[in-house]
Amino acid sequence: MNETRQETLPASWQTQADEAQQALERYFWNPAIRMYNIQTPCPDGACNTIFHYWWMAHAVEALTDGLERTGERRYADRLSELYDGLLARNGGSWPNTLYDDMEWMAIGWLRAYRATGEERYKAAALLLWADIQTGWNEHMGGGIAWQKTQLDYKNTPANAPAAILAARLYDAFGDPEDLAWARKIYHWLREALVDPATGFVWDGMNRLQDGAIDKEWKFTYCQGVYIGAAVELYRLTGDPQYQADAERTWRAAVEELTRPDDRLLPLEGTGDGGLFKGIFARYAGQLALLPEARTDAAQVIRANARMLWEQGRGEGALFGGAWDERPTGDIELSTQLSGVILLETAALLEGR
């Protein structure tokens, strides 16, 4: 990796993060529904045939990123409107049938609460957390189910974010039961779905009711959320095993999933897959923020951010699924959010 180039391009990631946020606002926000369109262009909102609940949860986090970085009121105002739009679209309450979706939403509103002090955001997070806990059962030895209609299918996306949420709830409000939940979920996940030989995180188990682990499903966000859960628990407990777990999985993820010559993260499609890399970058960024971390996470995130900005940025700071290719055709909200998250993370890591 060319360290000299890294230090000179660009001078600051704040501007790039601002431009990405402005593109999200300009091209995707739909005031008629108080939510983001799921793609652009989307004449008269015609594209919004599906309610992508979990994409909107990451929009909550992206807005919170902007608010925490700049303190600008426009982010808080947009969060308030988005809250109203999402609540209306979901039928007046927050729960749905997918435990992982609810976890993403709860993480988003908890962060928004801590950034704004808005009590209704706290209430949303706590309501969702109470529902999420009902997903724990003893199929496959424990763990939170992926969805309410398939309680014996357990996967990383339904467990690592739950551990992150529980840990952050403990940090925010001090209920020891939340810390106990974070530990319980994390330790089940480590035993069930982390390769003991490498630290690479598998996606799920018993999807087809055969007890098998989906080892062939190799996704960036599975690595990211496990790293994120380990980092949260390390911060709360000081137990060095959590830091070691995060660093080991980081190394396995980079080795398995990035391009060897420049550490570019892979194309994982559009749709839901368009969000995966951004989630990975977010939680790898949390690892890089640890003063005692022994990884090159900050450098890899900056390398991907440079690639996106120099080669993968379309007109108006729009982003597709590949971070080294200019997007063409319709741009999905998922890939745009992924780019916003990457650039916000690069801005967060400036100077590290």
mmCIF file of C-alpha atoms in Angstrom:
data_model
loop_
_atom_site.group_PDB
_atom_site.id
_atom_site.type_symbol
_atom_site.label_atom_id
_atom_site.label_comp_id
_atom_site.label_asym_id
_atom_site.label_seq_id
_atom_site.Cartn_x
_atom_site.Cartn_y
_atom_site.Cartn_z
ATOM 1 C CA MET A 1 0.000 0.000 0.000
ATOM 2 C CA ASN A 2 1.385 3.400 -0.956
ATOM 3 C CA GLU A 3 1.568 5.297 2.327
ATOM 4 C CA THR A 4 2.801 8.529 0.701
ATOM 5 C CA ARG A 5 -0.259 8.654 -1.537
ATOM 6 C CA GLN A 6 -2.479 7.932 1.440
ATOM 7 C CA GLU A 7 -1.235 11.013 3.262
ATOM 8 C CA THR A 8 -1.727 13.355 0.298
ATOM 9 C CA LEU A 9 -5.061 12.239 -1.214
ATOM 10 C CA PRO A 10 -7.229 13.813 0.017
ATOM 11 C CA ALA A 11 -6.197 16.364 2.647
ATOM 12 C CA SER A 12 -9.424 15.775 4.583
ATOM 13 C CA TRP A 13 -12.297 13.327 4.306
ATOM 14 C CA GLN A 14 -14.762 15.807 5.816
ATOM 15 C CA THR A 15 -15.536 17.338 2.430
ATOM 16 C CA GLN A 16 -16.101 13.975 0.782
ATOM 17 C CA ALA A 17 -18.420 12.880 3.593
ATOM 18 C CA ASP A 18 -20.368 16.129 3.213
ATOM 19 C CA GLU A 19 -20.755 15.621 -0.543
ATOM 20 C CA ALA A 20 -21.936 12.050 -0.075
ATOM 21 C CA GLN A 21 -24.503 13.167 2.488
ATOM 22 C CA GLN A 22 -25.694 15.919 0.173
ATOM 23 C CA ALA A 23 -26.180 13.353 -2.608
ATOM 24 C CA LEU A 24 -28.216 11.163 -0.281
ATOM 25 C CA GLU A 25 -30.436 14.143 0.465
ATOM 26 C CA ARG A 26 -30.688 15.468 -3.068
ATOM 27 C CA TYR A 27 -31.279 12.250 -4.966
ATOM 28 C CA PHE A 28 -33.103 10.009 -2.482
ATOM 29 C CA TRP A 29 -35.114 11.982 0.089
ATOM 30 C CA ASN A 30 -38.854 11.919 -0.597
ATOM 31 C CA PRO A 31 -40.802 14.452 1.501
ATOM 32 C CA ALA A 32 -44.128 12.976 0.441
ATOM 33 C CA ILE A 33 -43.435 9.772 2.378
ATOM 34 C CA ARG A 34 -40.867 11.206 4.832
ATOM 35 C CA MET A 35 -38.459 8.444 3.852
ATOM 36 C CA TYR A 36 -35.786 7.833 1.265
ATOM 37 C CA ASN A 37 -36.656 6.466 -2.146
ATOM 38 C CA ILE A 38 -35.128 3.042 -2.613
ATOM 39 C CA GLN A 39 -33.417 4.108 -5.833
ATOM 40 C CA THR A 40 -32.705 7.078 -8.027
ATOM 41 C CA PRO A 41 -34.185 8.099 -10.361
ATOM 42 C CA CYS A 42 -37.622 7.362 -8.949
ATOM 43 C CA PRO A 43 -40.212 9.539 -10.713
ATOM 44 C CA ASP A 44 -43.121 10.358 -8.402
ATOM 45 C CA GLY A 45 -41.941 7.705 -5.929
ATOM 46 C CA ALA A 46 -42.911 4.877 -8.282
ATOM 47 C CA CYS A 47 -39.888 2.811 -7.271
ATOM 48 C CA ASN A 48 -41.096 2.369 -3.698
ATOM 49 C CA THR A 49 -42.922 -0.912 -4.171
ATOM 50 C CA ILE A 50 -41.022 -2.585 -1.321
ATOM 51 C CA PHE A 51 -40.471 -1.284 2.206
ATOM 52 C CA HIS A 52 -36.786 -1.902 2.870
ATOM 53 C CA TYR A 53 -37.016 -1.570 6.644
ATOM 54 C CA TRP A 54 -33.406 -2.453 7.337
ATOM 55 C CA TRP A 55 -32.049 -0.111 4.662
ATOM 56 C CA MET A 56 -33.870 2.700 6.414
ATOM 57 C CA ALA A 57 -32.256 1.685 9.703
ATOM 58 C CA HIS A 58 -28.868 2.346 8.119
ATOM 59 C CA ALA A 59 -30.165 5.667 6.843
ATOM 60 C CA VAL A 60 -30.869 6.526 10.497
ATOM 61 C CA GLU A 61 -27.247 5.718 11.302
ATOM 62 C CA ALA A 62 -25.905 7.648 8.312
ATOM 63 C CA LEU A 63 -27.799 10.751 9.428
ATOM 64 C CA THR A 64 -26.488 10.265 12.942
ATOM 65 C CA ASP A 65 -22.966 10.038 11.531
ATOM 66 C CA GLY A 66 -23.450 13.430 9.924
ATOM 67 C CA LEU A 67 -24.936 14.924 13.073
ATOM 68 C CA GLU A 68 -22.147 13.658 15.309
ATOM 69 C CA ARG A 69 -19.476 14.850 12.883
ATOM 70 C CA THR A 70 -20.852 18.325 12.173
ATOM 71 C CA GLY A 71 -23.439 19.188 14.810
ATOM 72 C CA GLU A 72 -25.596 20.637 12.033
ATOM 73 C CA ARG A 73 -29.277 20.925 12.830
ATOM 74 C CA ARG A 74 -30.364 19.677 9.412
ATOM 75 C CA TYR A 75 -29.365 16.138 10.342
ATOM 76 C CA ALA A 76 -31.445 16.224 13.519
ATOM 77 C CA ASP A 77 -34.407 17.638 11.608
ATOM 78 C CA ARG A 78 -34.164 14.917 8.986
ATOM 79 C CA LEU A 79 -33.936 12.232 11.683
ATOM 80 C CA SER A 80 -37.165 13.523 13.173
ATOM 81 C CA GLU A 81 -38.956 13.416 9.828
ATOM 82 C CA LEU A 82 -37.599 9.966 9.057
ATOM 83 C CA TYR A 83 -38.805 8.697 12.421
ATOM 84 C CA ASP A 84 -42.342 9.844 11.608
ATOM 85 C CA GLY A 85 -42.246 8.425 8.095
ATOM 86 C CA LEU A 86 -40.915 5.038 9.149
ATOM 87 C CA LEU A 87 -43.354 4.707 12.017
ATOM 88 C CA ALA A 88 -46.266 5.472 9.716
ATOM 89 C CA ARG A 89 -45.012 3.093 7.028
ATOM 90 C CA ASN A 90 -44.602 0.282 9.566
ATOM 91 C CA GLY A 91 -48.189 0.581 10.743
ATOM 92 C CA GLY A 92 -47.713 2.764 13.810
ATOM 93 C CA SER A 93 -45.280 0.556 15.710
ATOM 94 C CA TRP A 94 -41.684 -0.603 15.295
ATOM 95 C CA PRO A 95 -41.518 -4.435 15.453
ATOM 96 C CA ASN A 96 -41.563 -6.679 12.421
ATOM 97 C CA THR A 97 -40.991 -10.381 11.777
ATOM 98 C CA LEU A 98 -37.229 -10.254 11.198
ATOM 99 C CA TYR A 99 -35.060 -10.114 14.272
ATOM 100 C CA ASP A 100 -32.020 -8.796 12.423
ATOM 101 C CA ASP A 101 -34.061 -5.966 10.884
ATOM 102 C CA MET A 102 -35.271 -4.916 14.309
ATOM 103 C CA GLU A 103 -31.730 -4.994 15.674
ATOM 104 C CA TRP A 104 -30.474 -2.642 12.982
ATOM 105 C CA MET A 105 -33.363 -0.273 13.673
ATOM 106 C CA ALA A 106 -32.812 -0.364 17.424
ATOM 107 C CA ILE A 107 -29.082 0.327 17.010
ATOM 108 C CA GLY A 108 -29.948 3.292 14.801
ATOM 109 C CA TRP A 109 -32.460 4.858 17.150
ATOM 110 C CA LEU A 110 -30.269 4.280 20.190
ATOM 111 C CA ARG A 111 -27.468 6.159 18.457
ATOM 112 C CA ALA A 112 -29.890 8.903 17.434
ATOM 113 C CA TYR A 113 -31.113 9.169 21.028
ATOM 114 C CA ARG A 114 -27.591 9.552 22.365
ATOM 115 C CA ALA A 115 -26.859 12.217 19.755
ATOM 116 C CA THR A 116 -30.062 14.229 20.247
ATOM 117 C CA GLY A 117 -31.609 13.350 23.620
ATOM 118 C CA GLU A 118 -34.971 12.702 21.919
ATOM 119 C CA GLU A 119 -36.861 10.409 24.303
ATOM 120 C CA ARG A 120 -38.996 8.853 21.587
ATOM 121 C CA TYR A 121 -35.859 7.453 19.960
ATOM 122 C CA LYS A 122 -34.909 5.812 23.244
ATOM 123 C CA ALA A 123 -38.405 4.403 23.563
ATOM 124 C CA ALA A 124 -38.208 2.919 20.068
ATOM 125 C CA ALA A 125 -34.893 1.231 20.825
ATOM 126 C CA LEU A 126 -36.155 -0.234 24.103
ATOM 127 C CA LEU A 127 -39.413 -1.434 22.565
ATOM 128 C CA LEU A 128 -37.490 -3.204 19.836
ATOM 129 C CA TRP A 129 -35.002 -4.685 22.300
ATOM 130 C CA ALA A 130 -37.801 -6.251 24.321
ATOM 131 C CA ASP A 131 -39.113 -7.915 21.159
ATOM 132 C CA ILE A 132 -35.634 -9.003 20.021
ATOM 133 C CA GLN A 133 -35.040 -10.916 23.245
ATOM 134 C CA THR A 134 -37.961 -13.207 22.400
ATOM 135 C CA GLY A 135 -35.884 -14.538 19.500
ATOM 136 C CA TRP A 136 -33.494 -16.410 21.814
ATOM 137 C CA ASN A 137 -34.271 -20.106 22.034
ATOM 138 C CA GLU A 138 -32.431 -23.382 22.480
ATOM 139 C CA HIS A 139 -32.609 -24.613 18.892
ATOM 140 C CA MET A 140 -28.996 -25.202 17.833
ATOM 141 C CA GLY A 141 -27.864 -24.688 21.398
ATOM 142 C CA GLY A 142 -29.009 -21.094 21.728
ATOM 143 C CA GLY A 143 -28.779 -17.905 19.749
ATOM 144 C CA ILE A 144 -31.369 -15.490 18.392
ATOM 145 C CA ALA A 145 -33.411 -16.672 15.424
ATOM 146 C CA TRP A 146 -33.270 -14.870 12.108
ATOM 147 C CA GLN A 147 -37.049 -14.486 11.884
ATOM 148 C CA LYS A 148 -40.174 -15.280 13.866
ATOM 149 C CA THR A 149 -41.422 -17.796 11.316
ATOM 150 C CA GLN A 150 -38.181 -19.823 11.338
ATOM 151 C CA LEU A 151 -37.052 -20.053 14.942
ATOM 152 C CA ASP A 152 -34.533 -22.853 14.395
ATOM 153 C CA TYR A 153 -32.436 -20.953 11.838
ATOM 154 C CA LYS A 154 -29.647 -19.023 13.542
ATOM 155 C CA ASN A 155 -27.231 -16.689 11.814
ATOM 156 C CA THR A 156 -24.595 -14.064 12.420
ATOM 157 C CA PRO A 157 -26.722 -11.124 11.168
ATOM 158 C CA ALA A 158 -29.315 -11.862 13.863
ATOM 159 C CA ASN A 159 -26.817 -12.330 16.690
ATOM 160 C CA ALA A 160 -23.810 -10.047 16.333
ATOM 161 C CA PRO A 161 -25.948 -6.873 15.975
ATOM 162 C CA ALA A 162 -27.987 -8.018 18.983
ATOM 163 C CA ALA A 163 -24.786 -8.269 21.011
ATOM 164 C CA ILE A 164 -23.775 -4.788 19.831
ATOM 165 C CA LEU A 165 -27.183 -3.422 20.796
ATOM 166 C CA ALA A 166 -27.181 -5.053 24.224
ATOM 167 C CA ALA A 167 -23.678 -3.792 24.952
ATOM 168 C CA ARG A 168 -24.577 -0.245 23.932
ATOM 169 C CA LEU A 169 -27.766 -0.335 25.980
ATOM 170 C CA TYR A 170 -25.694 -1.273 29.001
ATOM 171 C CA ASP A 171 -23.269 1.538 28.245
ATOM 172 C CA ALA A 172 -26.152 4.012 27.922
ATOM 173 C CA PHE A 173 -28.355 2.980 30.838
ATOM 174 C CA GLY A 174 -26.323 0.675 33.089
ATOM 175 C CA ASP A 175 -28.693 -2.284 33.339
ATOM 176 C CA PRO A 176 -26.486 -5.302 34.123
ATOM 177 C CA GLU A 177 -28.971 -7.615 32.410
ATOM 178 C CA ASP A 178 -28.099 -5.974 29.108
ATOM 179 C CA LEU A 179 -24.408 -6.709 29.622
ATOM 180 C CA ALA A 180 -25.292 -10.299 30.474
ATOM 181 C CA TRP A 181 -27.274 -10.548 27.242
ATOM 182 C CA ALA A 182 -24.383 -9.124 25.232
ATOM 183 C CA ARG A 183 -22.003 -11.686 26.683
ATOM 184 C CA LYS A 184 -24.420 -14.591 26.237
ATOM 185 C CA ILE A 185 -25.178 -13.793 22.600
ATOM 186 C CA TYR A 186 -21.561 -13.117 21.736
ATOM 187 C CA HIS A 187 -20.220 -16.292 23.310
ATOM 188 C CA TRP A 188 -22.867 -18.439 21.623
ATOM 189 C CA LEU A 189 -21.928 -16.869 18.289
ATOM 190 C CA ARG A 190 -18.211 -17.396 18.846
ATOM 191 C CA GLU A 191 -18.727 -21.065 19.612
ATOM 192 C CA ALA A 192 -21.289 -21.730 16.861
ATOM 193 C CA LEU A 193 -20.326 -19.669 13.815
ATOM 194 C CA VAL A 194 -16.682 -18.593 14.032
ATOM 195 C CA ASP A 195 -14.078 -20.786 12.370
ATOM 196 C CA PRO A 196 -11.831 -21.896 15.255
ATOM 197 C CA ALA A 197 -8.896 -22.272 12.893
ATOM 198 C CA THR A 198 -8.947 -18.767 11.394
ATOM 199 C CA GLY A 199 -11.481 -16.500 13.107
ATOM 200 C CA PHE A 200 -13.490 -16.097 9.907
ATOM 201 C CA VAL A 201 -17.211 -15.731 10.648
ATOM 202 C CA TRP A 202 -19.695 -17.986 8.885
ATOM 203 C CA ASP A 203 -23.130 -16.709 7.968
ATOM 204 C CA GLY A 204 -25.591 -19.144 9.569
ATOM 205 C CA MET A 205 -26.627 -22.642 10.548
ATOM 206 C CA ASN A 206 -29.650 -24.913 10.062
ATOM 207 C CA ARG A 207 -31.122 -22.775 7.295
ATOM 208 C CA LEU A 208 -32.446 -25.917 5.597
ATOM 209 C CA GLN A 209 -33.195 -27.733 8.886
ATOM 210 C CA ASP A 210 -30.245 -30.059 8.353
ATOM 211 C CA GLY A 211 -27.925 -28.615 10.990
ATOM 212 C CA ALA A 212 -25.426 -27.537 8.328
ATOM 213 C CA ILE A 213 -23.368 -24.355 8.559
ATOM 214 C CA ASP A 214 -23.381 -22.097 5.493
ATOM 215 C CA LYS A 215 -19.603 -21.931 5.249
ATOM 216 C CA GLU A 216 -19.724 -21.050 1.562
ATOM 217 C CA TRP A 217 -21.556 -17.782 2.282
ATOM 218 C CA LYS A 218 -18.684 -15.387 2.822
ATOM 219 C CA PHE A 219 -19.997 -11.898 3.472
ATOM 220 C CA THR A 220 -18.176 -8.792 4.622
ATOM 221 C CA TYR A 221 -20.905 -7.688 7.003
ATOM 222 C CA CYS A 222 -20.755 -10.932 8.992
ATOM 223 C CA GLN A 223 -17.122 -10.164 9.733
ATOM 224 C CA GLY A 224 -17.913 -6.541 10.498
ATOM 225 C CA VAL A 225 -20.667 -7.090 13.025
ATOM 226 C CA TYR A 226 -18.701 -9.778 14.871
ATOM 227 C CA ILE A 227 -15.746 -7.391 15.074
ATOM 228 C CA GLY A 228 -18.144 -4.697 16.279
ATOM 229 C CA ALA A 229 -19.573 -6.910 19.017
ATOM 230 C CA ALA A 230 -16.093 -7.866 20.206
ATOM 231 C CA VAL A 231 -15.004 -4.219 20.281
ATOM 232 C CA GLU A 232 -18.077 -3.184 22.304
ATOM 233 C CA LEU A 233 -17.459 -5.897 24.879
ATOM 234 C CA TYR A 234 -13.771 -5.052 25.086
ATOM 235 C CA ARG A 235 -14.598 -1.417 25.761
ATOM 236 C CA LEU A 236 -17.030 -2.381 28.512
ATOM 237 C CA THR A 237 -15.027 -5.109 30.224
ATOM 238 C CA GLY A 238 -11.374 -4.558 29.354
ATOM 239 C CA ASP A 239 -11.074 -8.293 28.707
ATOM 240 C CA PRO A 240 -8.218 -8.636 26.193
ATOM 241 C CA GLN A 241 -9.785 -11.753 24.680
ATOM 242 C CA TYR A 242 -12.426 -9.595 23.005
ATOM 243 C CA GLN A 243 -9.788 -7.390 21.411
ATOM 244 C CA ALA A 244 -7.885 -10.470 20.296
ATOM 245 C CA ASP A 245 -11.072 -11.918 18.769
ATOM 246 C CA ALA A 246 -11.730 -8.704 16.831
ATOM 247 C CA GLU A 247 -8.189 -8.482 15.506
ATOM 248 C CA ARG A 248 -8.132 -12.151 14.504
ATOM 249 C CA THR A 249 -11.363 -11.841 12.561
ATOM 250 C CA TRP A 250 -10.118 -8.630 10.961
ATOM 251 C CA ARG A 251 -7.035 -10.423 9.665
ATOM 252 C CA ALA A 252 -9.094 -13.370 8.404
ATOM 253 C CA ALA A 253 -11.555 -11.055 6.651
ATOM 254 C CA VAL A 254 -8.863 -9.057 4.888
ATOM 255 C CA GLU A 255 -7.083 -12.231 3.818
ATOM 256 C CA GLU A 256 -10.241 -13.940 2.566
ATOM 257 C CA LEU A 257 -12.290 -11.105 1.108
ATOM 258 C CA THR A 258 -10.115 -8.234 -0.115
ATOM 259 C CA ARG A 259 -8.142 -7.916 -3.333
ATOM 260 C CA PRO A 260 -4.500 -8.699 -2.515
ATOM 261 C CA ASP A 261 -2.841 -5.833 -4.382
ATOM 262 C CA ASP A 262 -4.881 -2.949 -2.973
ATOM 263 C CA ARG A 263 -7.203 -4.440 -0.273
ATOM 264 C CA LEU A 264 -10.331 -3.389 -2.141
ATOM 265 C CA LEU A 265 -13.477 -4.902 -0.644
ATOM 266 C CA PRO A 266 -15.468 -7.115 -3.025
ATOM 267 C CA LEU A 267 -18.547 -6.454 -5.097
ATOM 268 C CA GLU A 268 -21.394 -8.182 -3.244
ATOM 269 C CA GLY A 269 -24.131 -7.203 -5.619
ATOM 270 C CA THR A 270 -26.813 -4.587 -5.258
ATOM 271 C CA GLY A 271 -30.017 -4.932 -3.264
ATOM 272 C CA ASP A 272 -29.298 -6.003 0.300
ATOM 273 C CA GLY A 273 -25.749 -6.916 -0.657
ATOM 274 C CA GLY A 274 -25.080 -3.312 -1.530
ATOM 275 C CA LEU A 275 -25.033 -2.460 2.175
ATOM 276 C CA PHE A 276 -22.627 -5.165 3.284
ATOM 277 C CA LYS A 277 -19.315 -3.388 2.687
ATOM 278 C CA GLY A 278 -20.458 -0.206 4.390
ATOM 279 C CA ILE A 279 -21.409 -2.165 7.505
ATOM 280 C CA PHE A 280 -18.019 -3.866 7.475
ATOM 281 C CA ALA A 281 -16.270 -0.495 7.174
ATOM 282 C CA ARG A 282 -18.303 0.978 10.027
ATOM 283 C CA TYR A 283 -17.337 -1.672 12.536
ATOM 284 C CA ALA A 284 -13.778 -2.055 11.297
ATOM 285 C CA GLY A 285 -13.575 1.669 11.974
ATOM 286 C CA GLN A 286 -14.566 1.047 15.580
ATOM 287 C CA LEU A 287 -11.689 -1.419 15.861
ATOM 288 C CA ALA A 288 -9.319 1.158 14.384
ATOM 289 C CA LEU A 289 -10.426 3.661 17.044
ATOM 290 C CA LEU A 290 -9.103 1.478 19.868
ATOM 291 C CA PRO A 291 -5.847 3.144 20.978
ATOM 292 C CA GLU A 292 -4.270 -0.243 21.606
ATOM 293 C CA ALA A 293 -5.469 -1.925 18.402
ATOM 294 C CA ARG A 294 -2.810 -3.721 16.409
ATOM 295 C CA THR A 295 -4.296 -3.763 12.915
ATOM 296 C CA ASP A 296 -4.116 -1.856 9.658
ATOM 297 C CA ALA A 297 -7.870 -1.267 9.693
ATOM 298 C CA ALA A 298 -7.604 2.509 9.344
ATOM 299 C CA GLN A 299 -5.285 2.185 6.345
ATOM 300 C CA VAL A 300 -7.534 -0.351 4.610
ATOM 301 C CA ILE A 301 -10.617 1.818 5.159
ATOM 302 C CA ARG A 302 -8.815 4.843 3.717
ATOM 303 C CA ALA A 303 -7.610 2.806 0.745
ATOM 304 C CA ASN A 304 -11.195 1.781 -0.016
ATOM 305 C CA ALA A 305 -12.430 5.339 0.464
ATOM 306 C CA ARG A 306 -9.817 6.637 -1.984
ATOM 307 C CA MET A 307 -10.764 3.987 -4.506
ATOM 308 C CA LEU A 308 -14.441 4.865 -4.184
ATOM 309 C CA TRP A 309 -13.854 8.594 -4.520
ATOM 310 C CA GLU A 310 -11.364 8.412 -7.375
ATOM 311 C CA GLN A 311 -12.779 5.515 -9.411
ATOM 312 C CA GLY A 312 -16.227 4.580 -8.104
ATOM 313 C CA ARG A 313 -17.907 7.976 -7.796
ATOM 314 C CA GLY A 314 -20.586 8.828 -10.295
ATOM 315 C CA GLU A 315 -21.940 12.236 -11.189
ATOM 316 C CA GLY A 316 -23.233 14.049 -8.135
ATOM 317 C CA ALA A 317 -21.362 11.737 -5.709
ATOM 318 C CA LEU A 318 -23.538 8.699 -6.440
ATOM 319 C CA PHE A 319 -22.159 5.237 -5.679
ATOM 320 C CA GLY A 320 -22.833 1.775 -7.063
ATOM 321 C CA GLY A 321 -21.999 -1.682 -5.815
ATOM 322 C CA ALA A 322 -18.364 -1.716 -6.980
ATOM 323 C CA TRP A 323 -16.075 0.795 -5.326
ATOM 324 C CA ASP A 324 -13.639 0.842 -8.233
ATOM 325 C CA GLU A 325 -16.136 1.415 -11.058
ATOM 326 C CA ARG A 326 -18.331 4.407 -11.863
ATOM 327 C CA PRO A 327 -21.991 3.433 -11.463
ATOM 328 C CA THR A 328 -24.344 3.286 -14.407
ATOM 329 C CA GLY A 329 -28.130 3.171 -14.600
ATOM 330 C CA ASP A 330 -30.332 3.336 -11.534
ATOM 331 C CA ILE A 331 -28.563 3.760 -8.191
ATOM 332 C CA GLU A 332 -29.986 1.900 -5.223
ATOM 333 C CA LEU A 333 -30.277 3.385 -1.755
ATOM 334 C CA SER A 334 -28.342 0.434 -0.342
ATOM 335 C CA THR A 335 -25.191 1.137 -2.350
ATOM 336 C CA GLN A 336 -25.452 4.874 -1.745
ATOM 337 C CA LEU A 337 -25.692 4.333 1.994
ATOM 338 C CA SER A 338 -22.703 2.005 1.863
ATOM 339 C CA GLY A 339 -20.617 4.737 0.260
ATOM 340 C CA VAL A 340 -21.825 7.339 2.746
ATOM 341 C CA ILE A 341 -20.907 5.057 5.651
ATOM 342 C CA LEU A 342 -17.446 4.403 4.208
ATOM 343 C CA LEU A 343 -16.703 8.102 3.770
ATOM 344 C CA GLU A 344 -18.091 9.004 7.189
ATOM 345 C CA THR A 345 -15.845 6.331 8.672
ATOM 346 C CA ALA A 346 -12.838 7.689 6.802
ATOM 347 C CA ALA A 347 -13.657 11.137 8.205
ATOM 348 C CA LEU A 348 -14.004 9.682 11.704
ATOM 349 C CA LEU A 349 -10.549 8.111 11.432
ATOM 350 C CA GLU A 350 -8.686 11.182 10.252
ATOM 351 C CA GLY A 351 -5.370 11.463 12.013
ATOM 352 C CA ARG A 352 -5.204 7.766 12.905
#
